[in-house]
Coordinates of C-alpha atoms in Angstrom, one line a residue:
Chain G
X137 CA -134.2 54.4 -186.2
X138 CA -130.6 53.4 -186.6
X139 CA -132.2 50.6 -189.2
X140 CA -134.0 52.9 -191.0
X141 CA -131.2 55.2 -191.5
X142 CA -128.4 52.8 -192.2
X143 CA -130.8 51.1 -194.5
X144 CA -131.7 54.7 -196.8
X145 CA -128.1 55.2 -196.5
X146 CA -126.6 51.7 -198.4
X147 CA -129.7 52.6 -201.1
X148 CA -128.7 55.9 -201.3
X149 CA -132.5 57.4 -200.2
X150 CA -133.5 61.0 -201.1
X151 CA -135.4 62.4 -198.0
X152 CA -138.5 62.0 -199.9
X153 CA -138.0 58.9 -199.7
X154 CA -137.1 58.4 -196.1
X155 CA -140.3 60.3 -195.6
X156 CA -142.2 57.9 -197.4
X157 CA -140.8 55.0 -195.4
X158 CA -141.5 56.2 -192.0
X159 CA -145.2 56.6 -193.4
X160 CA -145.2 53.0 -194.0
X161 CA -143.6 52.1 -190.8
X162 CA -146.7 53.8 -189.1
X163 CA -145.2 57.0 -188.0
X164 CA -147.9 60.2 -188.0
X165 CA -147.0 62.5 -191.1
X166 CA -145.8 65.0 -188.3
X167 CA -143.0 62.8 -187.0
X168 CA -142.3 61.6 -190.5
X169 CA -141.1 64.9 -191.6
X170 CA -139.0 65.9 -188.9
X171 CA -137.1 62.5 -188.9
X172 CA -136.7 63.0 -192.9
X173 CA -135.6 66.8 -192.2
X174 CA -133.1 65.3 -190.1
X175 CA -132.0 62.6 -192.3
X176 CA -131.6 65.5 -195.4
X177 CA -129.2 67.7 -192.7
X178 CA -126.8 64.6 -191.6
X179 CA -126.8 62.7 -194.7
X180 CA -123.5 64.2 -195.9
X181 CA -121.6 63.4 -192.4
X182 CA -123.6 60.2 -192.3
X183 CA -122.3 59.6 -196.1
X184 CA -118.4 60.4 -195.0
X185 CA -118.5 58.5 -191.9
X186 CA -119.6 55.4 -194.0
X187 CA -117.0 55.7 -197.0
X188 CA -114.3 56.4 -194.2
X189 CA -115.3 53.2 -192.6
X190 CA -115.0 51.2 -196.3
X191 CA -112.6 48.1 -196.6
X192 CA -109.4 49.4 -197.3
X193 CA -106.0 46.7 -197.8
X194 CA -103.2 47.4 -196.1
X195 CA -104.0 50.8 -195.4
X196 CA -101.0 53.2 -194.3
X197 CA -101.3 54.8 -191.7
X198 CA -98.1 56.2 -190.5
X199 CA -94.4 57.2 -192.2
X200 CA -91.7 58.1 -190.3
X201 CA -88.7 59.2 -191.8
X202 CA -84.3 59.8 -190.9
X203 CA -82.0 60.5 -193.7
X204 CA -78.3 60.9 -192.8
X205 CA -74.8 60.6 -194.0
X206 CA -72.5 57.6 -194.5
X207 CA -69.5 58.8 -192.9
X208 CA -67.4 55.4 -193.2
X209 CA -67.4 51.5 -193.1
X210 CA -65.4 48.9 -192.1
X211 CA -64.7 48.9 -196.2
X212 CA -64.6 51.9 -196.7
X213 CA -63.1 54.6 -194.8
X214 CA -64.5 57.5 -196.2
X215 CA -67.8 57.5 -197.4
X216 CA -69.8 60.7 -197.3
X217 CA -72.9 58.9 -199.1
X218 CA -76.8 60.1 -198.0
X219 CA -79.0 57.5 -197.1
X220 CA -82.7 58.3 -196.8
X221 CA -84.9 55.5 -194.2
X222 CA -88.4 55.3 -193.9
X223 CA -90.3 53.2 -191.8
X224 CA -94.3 52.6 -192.7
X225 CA -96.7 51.9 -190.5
X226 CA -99.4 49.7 -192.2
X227 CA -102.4 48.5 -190.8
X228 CA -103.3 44.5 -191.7
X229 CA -105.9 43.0 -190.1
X230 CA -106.5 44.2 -187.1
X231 CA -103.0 44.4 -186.5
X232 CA -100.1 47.2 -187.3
X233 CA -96.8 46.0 -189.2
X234 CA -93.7 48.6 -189.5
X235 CA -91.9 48.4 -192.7
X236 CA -88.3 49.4 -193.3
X237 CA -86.7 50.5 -195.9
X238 CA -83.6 52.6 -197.5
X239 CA -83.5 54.5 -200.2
X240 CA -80.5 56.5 -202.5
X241 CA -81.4 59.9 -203.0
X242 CA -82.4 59.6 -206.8
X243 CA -84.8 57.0 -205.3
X244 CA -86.4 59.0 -203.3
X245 CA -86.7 61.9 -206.1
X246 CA -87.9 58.9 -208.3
X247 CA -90.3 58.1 -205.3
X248 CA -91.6 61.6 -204.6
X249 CA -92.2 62.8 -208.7
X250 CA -94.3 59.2 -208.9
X251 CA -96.6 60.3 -205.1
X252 CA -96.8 63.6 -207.3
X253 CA -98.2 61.5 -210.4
X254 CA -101.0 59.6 -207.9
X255 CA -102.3 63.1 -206.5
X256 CA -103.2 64.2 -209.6
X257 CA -104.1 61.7 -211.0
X258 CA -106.8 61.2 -207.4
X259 CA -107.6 65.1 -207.8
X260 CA -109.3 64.8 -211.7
X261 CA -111.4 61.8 -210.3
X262 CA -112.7 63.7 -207.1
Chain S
X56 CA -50.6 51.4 -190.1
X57 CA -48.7 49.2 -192.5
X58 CA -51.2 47.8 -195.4
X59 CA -49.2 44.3 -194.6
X60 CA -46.9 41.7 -192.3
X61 CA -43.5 41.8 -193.6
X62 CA -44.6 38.2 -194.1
X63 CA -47.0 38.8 -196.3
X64 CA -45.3 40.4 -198.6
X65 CA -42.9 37.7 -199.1
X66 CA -46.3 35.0 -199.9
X67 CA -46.7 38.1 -202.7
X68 CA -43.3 37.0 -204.5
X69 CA -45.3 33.7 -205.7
X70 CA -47.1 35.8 -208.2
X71 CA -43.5 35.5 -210.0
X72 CA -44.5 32.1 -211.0
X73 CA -48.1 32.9 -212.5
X74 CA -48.4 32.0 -216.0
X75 CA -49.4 35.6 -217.5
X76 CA -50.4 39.1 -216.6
X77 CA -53.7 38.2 -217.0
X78 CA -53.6 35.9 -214.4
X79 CA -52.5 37.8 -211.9
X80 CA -54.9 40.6 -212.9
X81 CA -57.7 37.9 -212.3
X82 CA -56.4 36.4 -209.0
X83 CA -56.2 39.8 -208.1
X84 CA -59.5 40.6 -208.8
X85 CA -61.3 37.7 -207.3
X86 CA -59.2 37.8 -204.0
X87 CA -60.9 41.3 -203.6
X88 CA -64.2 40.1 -204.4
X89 CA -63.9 36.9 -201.7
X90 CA -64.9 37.3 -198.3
X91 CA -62.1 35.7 -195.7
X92 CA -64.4 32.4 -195.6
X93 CA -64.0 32.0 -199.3
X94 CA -60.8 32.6 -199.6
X95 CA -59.3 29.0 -199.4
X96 CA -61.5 27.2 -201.8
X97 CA -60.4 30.0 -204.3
X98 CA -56.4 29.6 -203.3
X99 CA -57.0 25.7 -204.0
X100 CA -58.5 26.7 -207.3
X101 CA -55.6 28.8 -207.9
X102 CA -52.3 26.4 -206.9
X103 CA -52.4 24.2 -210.1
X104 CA -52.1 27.3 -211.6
X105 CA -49.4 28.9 -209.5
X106 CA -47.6 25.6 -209.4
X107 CA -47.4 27.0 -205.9
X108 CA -47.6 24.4 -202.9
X109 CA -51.4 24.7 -201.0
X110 CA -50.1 26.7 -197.9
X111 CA -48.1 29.1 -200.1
X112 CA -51.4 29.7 -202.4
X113 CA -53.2 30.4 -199.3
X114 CA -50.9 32.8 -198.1
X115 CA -50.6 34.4 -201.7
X116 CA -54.6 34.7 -201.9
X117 CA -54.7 35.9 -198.1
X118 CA -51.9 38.7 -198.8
X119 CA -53.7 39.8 -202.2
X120 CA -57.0 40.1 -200.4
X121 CA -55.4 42.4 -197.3
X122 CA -53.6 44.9 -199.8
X123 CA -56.5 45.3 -202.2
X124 CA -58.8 45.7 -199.5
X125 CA -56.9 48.3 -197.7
X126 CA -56.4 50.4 -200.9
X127 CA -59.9 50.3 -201.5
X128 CA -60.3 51.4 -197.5
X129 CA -58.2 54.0 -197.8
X130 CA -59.1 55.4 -200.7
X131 CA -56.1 55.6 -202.4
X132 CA -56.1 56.7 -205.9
X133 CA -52.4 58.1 -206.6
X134 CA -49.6 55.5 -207.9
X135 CA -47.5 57.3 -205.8
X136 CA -49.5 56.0 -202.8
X137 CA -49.6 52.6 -204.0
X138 CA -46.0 52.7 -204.7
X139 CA -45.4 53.2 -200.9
X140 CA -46.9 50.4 -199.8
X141 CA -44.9 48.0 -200.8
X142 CA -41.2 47.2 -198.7
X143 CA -37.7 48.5 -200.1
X144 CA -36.7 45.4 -201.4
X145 CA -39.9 44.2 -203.4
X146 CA -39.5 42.8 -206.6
X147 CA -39.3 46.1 -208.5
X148 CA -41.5 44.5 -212.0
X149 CA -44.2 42.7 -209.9
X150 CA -44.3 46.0 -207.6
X151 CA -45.6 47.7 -211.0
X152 CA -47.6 44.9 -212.0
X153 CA -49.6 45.1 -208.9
X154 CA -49.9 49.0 -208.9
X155 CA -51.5 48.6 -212.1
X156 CA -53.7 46.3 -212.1
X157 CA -55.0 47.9 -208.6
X158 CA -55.2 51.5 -210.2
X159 CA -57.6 49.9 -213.1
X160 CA -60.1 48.1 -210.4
X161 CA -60.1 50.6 -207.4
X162 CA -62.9 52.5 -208.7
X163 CA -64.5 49.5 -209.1
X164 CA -63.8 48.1 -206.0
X165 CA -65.2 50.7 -204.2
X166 CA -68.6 50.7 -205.9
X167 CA -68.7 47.0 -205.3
X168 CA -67.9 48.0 -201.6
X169 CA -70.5 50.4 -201.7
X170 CA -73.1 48.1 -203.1
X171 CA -72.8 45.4 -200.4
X172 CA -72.5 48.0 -197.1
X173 CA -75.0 46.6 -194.4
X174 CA -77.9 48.7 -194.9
X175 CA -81.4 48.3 -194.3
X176 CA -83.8 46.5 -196.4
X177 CA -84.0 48.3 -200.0
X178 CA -86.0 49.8 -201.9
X179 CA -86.0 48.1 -205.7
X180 CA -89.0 49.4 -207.6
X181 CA -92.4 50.7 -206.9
X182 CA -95.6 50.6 -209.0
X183 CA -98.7 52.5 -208.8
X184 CA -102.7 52.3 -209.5
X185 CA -105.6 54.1 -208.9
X186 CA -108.9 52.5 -208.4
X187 CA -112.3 53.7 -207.8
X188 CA -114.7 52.3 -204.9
X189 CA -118.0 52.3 -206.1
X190 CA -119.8 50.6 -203.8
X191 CA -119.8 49.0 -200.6
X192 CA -121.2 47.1 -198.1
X193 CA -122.4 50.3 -196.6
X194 CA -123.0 52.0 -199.6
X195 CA -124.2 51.0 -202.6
X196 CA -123.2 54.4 -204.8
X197 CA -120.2 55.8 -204.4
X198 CA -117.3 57.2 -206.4
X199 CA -114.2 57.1 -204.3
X200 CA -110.6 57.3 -205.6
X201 CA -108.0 55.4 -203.9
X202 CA -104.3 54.7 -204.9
X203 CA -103.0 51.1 -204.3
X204 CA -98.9 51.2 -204.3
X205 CA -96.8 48.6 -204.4
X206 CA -93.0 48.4 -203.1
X207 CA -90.2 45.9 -203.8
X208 CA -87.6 45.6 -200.8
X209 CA -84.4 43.9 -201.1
X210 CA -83.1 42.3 -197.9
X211 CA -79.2 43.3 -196.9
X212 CA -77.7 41.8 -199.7
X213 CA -74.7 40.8 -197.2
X214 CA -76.7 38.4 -195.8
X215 CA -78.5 36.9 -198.4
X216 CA -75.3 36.2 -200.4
X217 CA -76.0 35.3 -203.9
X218 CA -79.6 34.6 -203.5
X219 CA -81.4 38.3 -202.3
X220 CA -85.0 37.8 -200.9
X221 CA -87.3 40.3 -202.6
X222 CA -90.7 41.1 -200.9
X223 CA -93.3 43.4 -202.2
X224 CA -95.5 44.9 -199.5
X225 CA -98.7 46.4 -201.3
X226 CA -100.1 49.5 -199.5
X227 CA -103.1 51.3 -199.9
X228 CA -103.7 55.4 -199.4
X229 CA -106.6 57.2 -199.5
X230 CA -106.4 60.8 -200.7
X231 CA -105.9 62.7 -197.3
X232 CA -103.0 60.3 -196.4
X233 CA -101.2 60.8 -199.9
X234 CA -101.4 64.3 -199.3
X235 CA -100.5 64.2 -196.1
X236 CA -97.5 61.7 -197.2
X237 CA -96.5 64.5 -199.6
X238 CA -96.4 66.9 -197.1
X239 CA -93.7 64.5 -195.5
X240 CA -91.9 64.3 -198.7
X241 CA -91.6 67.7 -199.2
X242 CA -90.2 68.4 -196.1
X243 CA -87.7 66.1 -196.5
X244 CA -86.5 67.5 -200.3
X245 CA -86.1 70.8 -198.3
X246 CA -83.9 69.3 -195.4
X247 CA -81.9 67.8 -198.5
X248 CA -81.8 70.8 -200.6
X249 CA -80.7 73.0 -197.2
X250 CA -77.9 70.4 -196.5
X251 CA -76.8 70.4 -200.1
X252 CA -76.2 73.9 -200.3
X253 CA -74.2 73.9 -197.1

């Protein structure tokens, strides 16, 4: 069963067609219709489970974020500066790597007007 | 606390024998600029110079680099405050010499001081793409958006001297963890827009 329906879902199988190949396999027409009835109600889920499970590089799967004041150095005594961190959690491999990083502020308005770019720009090709 | 030793002070008075304003505006400048380790190969640069003996140079180099860099700690912006630093009987011309040429770099200075403060890795650029899946190895249609982001992080500058290591770490999102990402960022610009108006 699991072939069959892993099978219609890489070729992208109307349930007619699922229908069709159970006939084949030997199944009475009875069977056959119930199985493709049930392949036409979990094909959608069946469908997201498979694109979430796709390749993806790198793929982020955490942020965690502290920004704060400068209040001094041993430079500078007074500072007064904001400093912005985030740490990333990316998963390579099978493995997870943290990423630090600081940014100024105008970075991070910088940063946050481009993340505002990508989401439209993912939006008009949903 | 006094910006300098007594001692120090007196290692200043060889700047009487520099060749020209602008010389002493340089040494100035690049004692500022040298961390302690450097500071004798610059004072041997400087001696022939100076026509100052090697110790004295190194003394002269060591006594520029402790006043400039506690002006620049202090924050002190007012002639007046500069002006005070100096001892009673310090050679009144080279007092104003010095006051001057550290009122033109302090702003400077302090950006420079700014620019090299430990931090954590940073941020340098960031570019963006969108691709579309459209197939897979478990699919074979499909019409998936996906953003691929890329991000340039400088290491502590401090400790790479003149040589920063830049690595770009490429990172991909789907849609529900960009928006969820945003979320994040949004919450932040509020935090920073609340403390702001404090």
């Amino acid at each position: 069963l699991c072939v069959v329906y892993s099978g219609a879902l890489k070729r992208n199988l109307s349930s007619e067609q699922v229908r069709a190949d159970f006939i084949a396999l030997g199944l009475s027409e009875e069977k056959a219709s119930y199985f493709a009835e049930q392949w036409k109600l979990n094909s959608p889920a069946l469908t997201r489970l498979a694109v979430g499970q796709t390749l993806m590089i790198n793929q982020l799967v955490d942020m965690e974020w502290k920004f704060g004041v400068t209040a001094g150095s041993s430079e500078l005594q007074k500072v007064g500066s904001i400093f912005l961190q985030l740490k990333l959690v990316i998963k390579k491999g099978g493995q997870m790597e943290n990423v630090y990083m600081e940014l100024t502020l105008p970075q991070f308005y910088s940063f946050l007007h481009e993340m505002e770019r990508v989401k439209t720009s993912l939006e008009s090709f949903s | 606390m006094a910006a300098l030793r007594e001692a120090e002070f007196g290692a200043l008075q060889a700047l009487l024998k520099a060749p020209s304003r602008d010389a002493v505006r340089q040494l100035c400048q690049e004692s500022f600029s040298s961390p302690p380790a450097a500071l004798g190969p610059l004072a041997r640069r400087a001696c022939p110079g100076l026509a100052a003996a090697p110790e004295e140079a190194a003394q002269l180099v060591s006594a520029l680099h402790n006043l400039t860099r506690h002006v620049v700690y202090r924050g002190l912006t007012k002639p007046e405050d500069i002006l005070a630093l100096f001892p009673e009987n310090f050679h009144q011309n080279l007092k104003n010499l010095l006051t001057k040429i550290i009122l033109e770099n302090v702003s400077a200075w302090r950006n420079e001081a700014q620019a090299s403060q430990i931090s954590l890795p940073r941020l340098v650029d960031m570019d963006w793409r969108v691709d579309i899946k459209t197939s897979s190895d478990n699919i074979s249609r499909m019409a998936v958006p996906t953003c691929l982001l890329q991000l340039k992080i400088q290491e502590d500058a401090a400790l790479c001297g003149n040589n920063p290591v830049v690595s770009a770490v490429t990172v991909e999102l789907s849609k529900e963890t960009l928006e969820t990402m945003l979320e994040g960022l949004g919450r932040i610009r509020d935090q920073l827009s609340a403390v702001a108006n404090k």
